[in-house]
Amino acid sequence: MTARTTVPSAGAAPEVGPRSLRPLAGVLTAMAISLTGTRVSAIALPWFVLATTGSATMTGVVAFVELAPYVLVKAFTGPVIDRLGPRVVSWTTDAVSAVAAGLVPLLHGLGLLPFWLLLVMVAVIGAARGPGDLAKEVMVPEAADRARVPLERATGLAGVIERLATTLGPAVGGALVALLGPMAGLTANAIGFALGSLAIAVALPRGTGRAAVAAPAPAEAGEGGPAAGYWQLFREGFTFLRREPLLLTIIVTIALTNLLDAAFLTVLVPVWARESGGGPAAIGLTGTAWGVAAVAGSLIAAAVAHRLRRRTVFFVGFLLCGAPRFVVLALDVPMSVVVAVFVVSGFGSGFLNPILGAVLFERVPRHLLGRVNALSDSLAWAGIPLGGLLAGATVTTMGLIPVLLVCGGLYFVITTLSGLRPEWREMDRTRGRTPAATTSSAPEEKRPTPADAAVAVPAE
């Protein structure tokens, strides 16, 4: 047999050469730009729909139409990312999102944007944004290897970027909408996607974000069996995830809380801002307060999370960031109290994603990252499209305050009951191990099967 594509060891990281911070800086920069634009759009788009239709239900429909394709396409993108490489997928999908997002204000300005066409454009943005976000996430562990930093620190920095985007996005979005109207915010979103695409395509050094799965050369195709096809690659990722109780428990918990968070952000906060008289400025103020505190929490997590007990920090963070946000909006309290609660909530949330990212990257072999991340992210996001849809319908029938209180209570119950499950102990037990030490699906035989021979981490 000729030496062709093999798995060096399940989950082994590729040799990455001399230390370089450039890949990590490039990935984080692209994340910052595109996520900030998305957060601006998250303010501008619901406000545009509320202003033009006056309907909370229609606002929820628009959120559903964007997020449903996001989740569905992302679920099936993993084999594509592993085959083509996350770098290519990232810059191409961001370019598609930029075009679709730019058409919304353009067509609206020309008077050619009926509601059904807005839904089409929003669906295209969601379908392209899912693979783009996933591809950037997949490049984080490789960038961490090249920079020689702990996974908690790399994922903590990614969390800082996400929180910074959450901070700047609502502030910029609220200001743009208040001063120039919602179309200015959507234009900023298009510019953010374009710049994010450019950052990945140009700023990352050559060799970063290569494919993790390589097909054999045509002349060799008959020697070791055919290359793994799409569905075989997809099945390998699904099989691995199914054998990971901790990851499955995390996914179910996050899926339920994400549903409530989506209801909160896409419908409950905009409706609260309108009914309280605060308008877009109130959305921007609370979002900025939450984001600044989340950045502080993420910075602390990036610095010290690898020394803390993950499970304890994780559920304390959930306790702070969950129910209090919903309850305070249901109460007739001054804006200063609302902002204070959002600050505490944001600080707690800053510790969540760095821990989750480190756990995922520790447990998943590198050649499966695209597939497993795609499945886990999509399952965790499965409730998000329904969050805005259900919130819009229930607010219309029940009113805002009952829905806020019910959602806050559900958030507390879900995170508390989930924390009692024994799987969470694995968060600390497997800290620092390579994926090969924690995966039960790694092959025991040294000689690869034809399916294994199609999976490779390219040498540098």
CSV table of N, CA, C and O in Angstrom, one decimal, residues 7-52:
chain,number,residue,atom,x,y,z
A,7,VAL,N,-5.1,8.6,9.7
A,7,VAL,CA,-5.3,9.4,10.9
A,7,VAL,C,-4.0,9.2,11.8
A,7,VAL,O,-3.8,8.1,12.2
A,8,PRO,N,-3.2,10.2,12.1
A,8,PRO,CA,-2.0,10.0,12.9
A,8,PRO,C,-2.4,9.4,14.2
A,8,PRO,O,-1.7,8.4,14.7
A,9,SER,N,-3.4,9.9,14.9
A,9,SER,CA,-4.0,9.3,16.1
A,9,SER,C,-5.2,10.1,16.3
A,9,SER,O,-5.4,11.2,16.0
A,10,ALA,N,-6.3,9.4,16.8
A,10,ALA,CA,-7.5,10.0,17.0
A,10,ALA,C,-7.4,11.3,17.8
A,10,ALA,O,-7.1,11.2,19.0
A,11,GLY,N,-7.7,12.4,17.2
A,11,GLY,CA,-7.7,13.6,18.0
A,11,GLY,C,-6.3,14.3,18.1
A,11,GLY,O,-6.2,15.3,18.7
A,12,ALA,N,-5.3,13.7,17.5
A,12,ALA,CA,-4.0,14.3,17.7
A,12,ALA,C,-4.0,15.6,16.9
A,12,ALA,O,-4.4,15.7,15.8
A,13,ALA,N,-3.4,16.7,17.5
A,13,ALA,CA,-3.3,17.9,16.8
A,13,ALA,C,-2.1,17.8,15.8
A,13,ALA,O,-1.1,17.2,16.0
A,14,PRO,N,-2.3,18.5,14.6
A,14,PRO,CA,-1.2,18.5,13.6
A,14,PRO,C,0.0,19.3,14.2
A,14,PRO,O,-0.1,20.1,15.0
A,15,GLU,N,1.2,19.0,13.6
A,15,GLU,CA,2.4,19.7,14.0
A,15,GLU,C,2.2,21.1,13.4
A,15,GLU,O,1.9,21.3,12.2
A,16,VAL,N,2.4,22.1,14.2
A,16,VAL,CA,2.1,23.5,13.8
A,16,VAL,C,3.3,24.4,13.7
A,16,VAL,O,3.2,25.6,13.4
A,17,GLY,N,4.5,23.9,13.8
A,17,GLY,CA,5.7,24.7,13.6
A,17,GLY,C,6.0,25.7,14.7
A,17,GLY,O,5.5,25.6,15.8
A,18,PRO,N,6.7,26.7,14.4
A,18,PRO,CA,7.1,27.7,15.4
A,18,PRO,C,5.8,28.5,15.9
A,18,PRO,O,4.8,28.5,15.2
A,19,ARG,N,6.0,29.0,17.1
A,19,ARG,CA,4.8,29.7,17.7
A,19,ARG,C,4.5,30.9,16.9
A,19,ARG,O,5.4,31.7,16.4
A,20,SER,N,3.2,31.2,16.7
A,20,SER,CA,2.7,32.3,15.9
A,20,SER,C,1.4,32.7,16.4
A,20,SER,O,0.4,31.9,16.6
A,21,LEU,N,1.2,34.0,16.8
A,21,LEU,CA,-0.1,34.5,17.2
A,21,LEU,C,-1.0,35.0,16.1
A,21,LEU,O,-2.1,35.3,16.3
A,22,ARG,N,-0.4,35.1,14.9
A,22,ARG,CA,-1.2,35.6,13.8
A,22,ARG,C,-2.5,34.9,13.5
A,22,ARG,O,-3.5,35.5,13.3
A,23,PRO,N,-2.5,33.5,13.4
A,23,PRO,CA,-3.7,32.8,13.1
A,23,PRO,C,-4.8,33.1,14.2
A,23,PRO,O,-5.9,33.3,13.8
A,24,LEU,N,-4.4,33.1,15.5
A,24,LEU,CA,-5.4,33.4,16.5
A,24,LEU,C,-5.9,34.8,16.4
A,24,LEU,O,-7.1,35.1,16.5
A,25,ALA,N,-5.0,35.8,16.1
A,25,ALA,CA,-5.4,37.2,15.9
A,25,ALA,C,-6.3,37.3,14.7
A,25,ALA,O,-7.3,38.0,14.8
A,26,GLY,N,-6.0,36.6,13.6
A,26,GLY,CA,-6.9,36.7,12.4
A,26,GLY,C,-8.2,36.1,12.6
A,26,GLY,O,-9.2,36.7,12.2
A,27,VAL,N,-8.3,35.0,13.3
A,27,VAL,CA,-9.7,34.4,13.5
A,27,VAL,C,-10.5,35.2,14.5
A,27,VAL,O,-11.7,35.5,14.2
A,28,LEU,N,-9.9,35.7,15.5
A,28,LEU,CA,-10.6,36.6,16.5
A,28,LEU,C,-11.0,37.9,15.8
A,28,LEU,O,-12.1,38.4,16.1
A,29,THR,N,-10.2,38.4,15.0
A,29,THR,CA,-10.6,39.7,14.3
A,29,THR,C,-11.8,39.4,13.4
A,29,THR,O,-12.7,40.2,13.4
A,30,ALA,N,-11.8,38.3,12.6
A,30,ALA,CA,-12.9,38.0,11.7
A,30,ALA,C,-14.2,37.8,12.6
A,30,ALA,O,-15.3,38.3,12.2
A,31,MET,N,-14.0,37.1,13.7
A,31,MET,CA,-15.2,36.9,14.6
A,31,MET,C,-15.7,38.3,15.1
A,31,MET,O,-16.9,38.5,15.1
A,32,ALA,N,-14.8,39.1,15.5
A,32,ALA,CA,-15.2,40.4,16.0
A,32,ALA,C,-16.0,41.2,15.0
A,32,ALA,O,-17.1,41.8,15.3
A,33,ILE,N,-15.5,41.3,13.8
A,33,ILE,CA,-16.2,42.1,12.8
A,33,ILE,C,-17.5,41.6,12.4
A,33,ILE,O,-18.5,42.3,12.4
A,34,SER,N,-17.6,40.3,12.1
A,34,SER,CA,-18.9,39.7,11.6
A,34,SER,C,-19.9,39.7,12.7
A,34,SER,O,-21.1,39.9,12.5
A,35,LEU,N,-19.5,39.3,14.0
A,35,LEU,CA,-20.4,39.2,15.1
A,35,LEU,C,-21.0,40.6,15.5
A,35,LEU,O,-22.1,40.7,15.8
A,36,THR,N,-20.1,41.6,15.4
A,36,THR,CA,-20.6,43.0,15.7
A,36,THR,C,-21.7,43.4,14.7
A,36,THR,O,-22.7,43.9,15.1
A,37,GLY,N,-21.5,43.1,13.4
A,37,GLY,CA,-22.5,43.4,12.5
A,37,GLY,C,-23.8,42.7,12.7
A,37,GLY,O,-24.9,43.2,12.6
A,38,THR,N,-23.6,41.4,13.1
A,38,THR,CA,-24.8,40.6,13.4
A,38,THR,C,-25.6,41.2,14.6
A,38,THR,O,-26.8,41.2,14.6
A,39,ARG,N,-24.9,41.6,15.6
A,39,ARG,CA,-25.6,42.1,16.8
A,39,ARG,C,-26.2,43.5,16.5
A,39,ARG,O,-27.3,43.8,17.0
A,40,VAL,N,-25.6,44.3,15.6
A,40,VAL,CA,-26.3,45.5,15.1
A,40,VAL,C,-27.6,45.2,14.4
A,40,VAL,O,-28.6,45.8,14.7
A,41,SER,N,-27.5,44.1,13.6
A,41,SER,CA,-28.8,43.7,12.8
A,41,SER,C,-29.8,43.2,13.8
A,41,SER,O,-31.0,43.4,13.6
A,42,ALA,N,-29.4,42.6,14.9
A,42,ALA,CA,-30.3,42.0,15.9
A,42,ALA,C,-31.1,43.1,16.5
A,42,ALA,O,-32.2,42.9,17.1
A,43,ILE,N,-30.6,44.3,16.5
A,43,ILE,CA,-31.4,45.5,17.0
A,43,ILE,C,-32.2,46.1,15.9
A,43,ILE,O,-33.4,46.4,16.1
A,44,ALA,N,-31.6,46.3,14.8
A,44,ALA,CA,-32.2,47.0,13.7
A,44,ALA,C,-33.4,46.2,13.0
A,44,ALA,O,-34.4,46.8,12.7
A,45,LEU,N,-33.2,44.9,12.8
A,45,LEU,CA,-34.2,44.2,12.1
A,45,LEU,C,-35.5,44.0,12.9
A,45,LEU,O,-36.6,44.3,12.3
A,46,PRO,N,-35.5,43.6,14.1
A,46,PRO,CA,-36.8,43.5,14.9
A,46,PRO,C,-37.5,44.9,15.0
A,46,PRO,O,-38.7,45.0,14.9
A,47,TRP,N,-36.6,46.0,15.2
A,47,TRP,CA,-37.3,47.3,15.3
A,47,TRP,C,-37.9,47.7,13.9
A,47,TRP,O,-38.9,48.3,13.9
A,48,PHE,N,-37.2,47.4,12.8
A,48,PHE,CA,-37.8,47.7,11.5
A,48,PHE,C,-39.1,47.0,11.3
A,48,PHE,O,-40.1,47.6,10.8
A,49,VAL,N,-39.2,45.7,11.7
A,49,VAL,CA,-40.5,44.9,11.6
A,49,VAL,C,-41.5,45.5,12.5
A,49,VAL,O,-42.7,45.7,12.1
A,50,LEU,N,-41.2,45.8,13.7
A,50,LEU,CA,-42.1,46.4,14.7
A,50,LEU,C,-42.6,47.7,14.2
A,50,LEU,O,-43.8,48.0,14.2
A,51,ALA,N,-41.7,48.5,13.6
A,51,ALA,CA,-42.1,49.9,13.2
A,51,ALA,C,-43.0,49.8,11.9
A,51,ALA,O,-43.9,50.7,11.8
A,52,THR,N,-42.8,48.9,11.0
A,52,THR,CA,-43.5,48.8,9.8
A,52,THR,C,-44.8,48.0,9.9
A,52,THR,O,-45.8,48.2,9.2
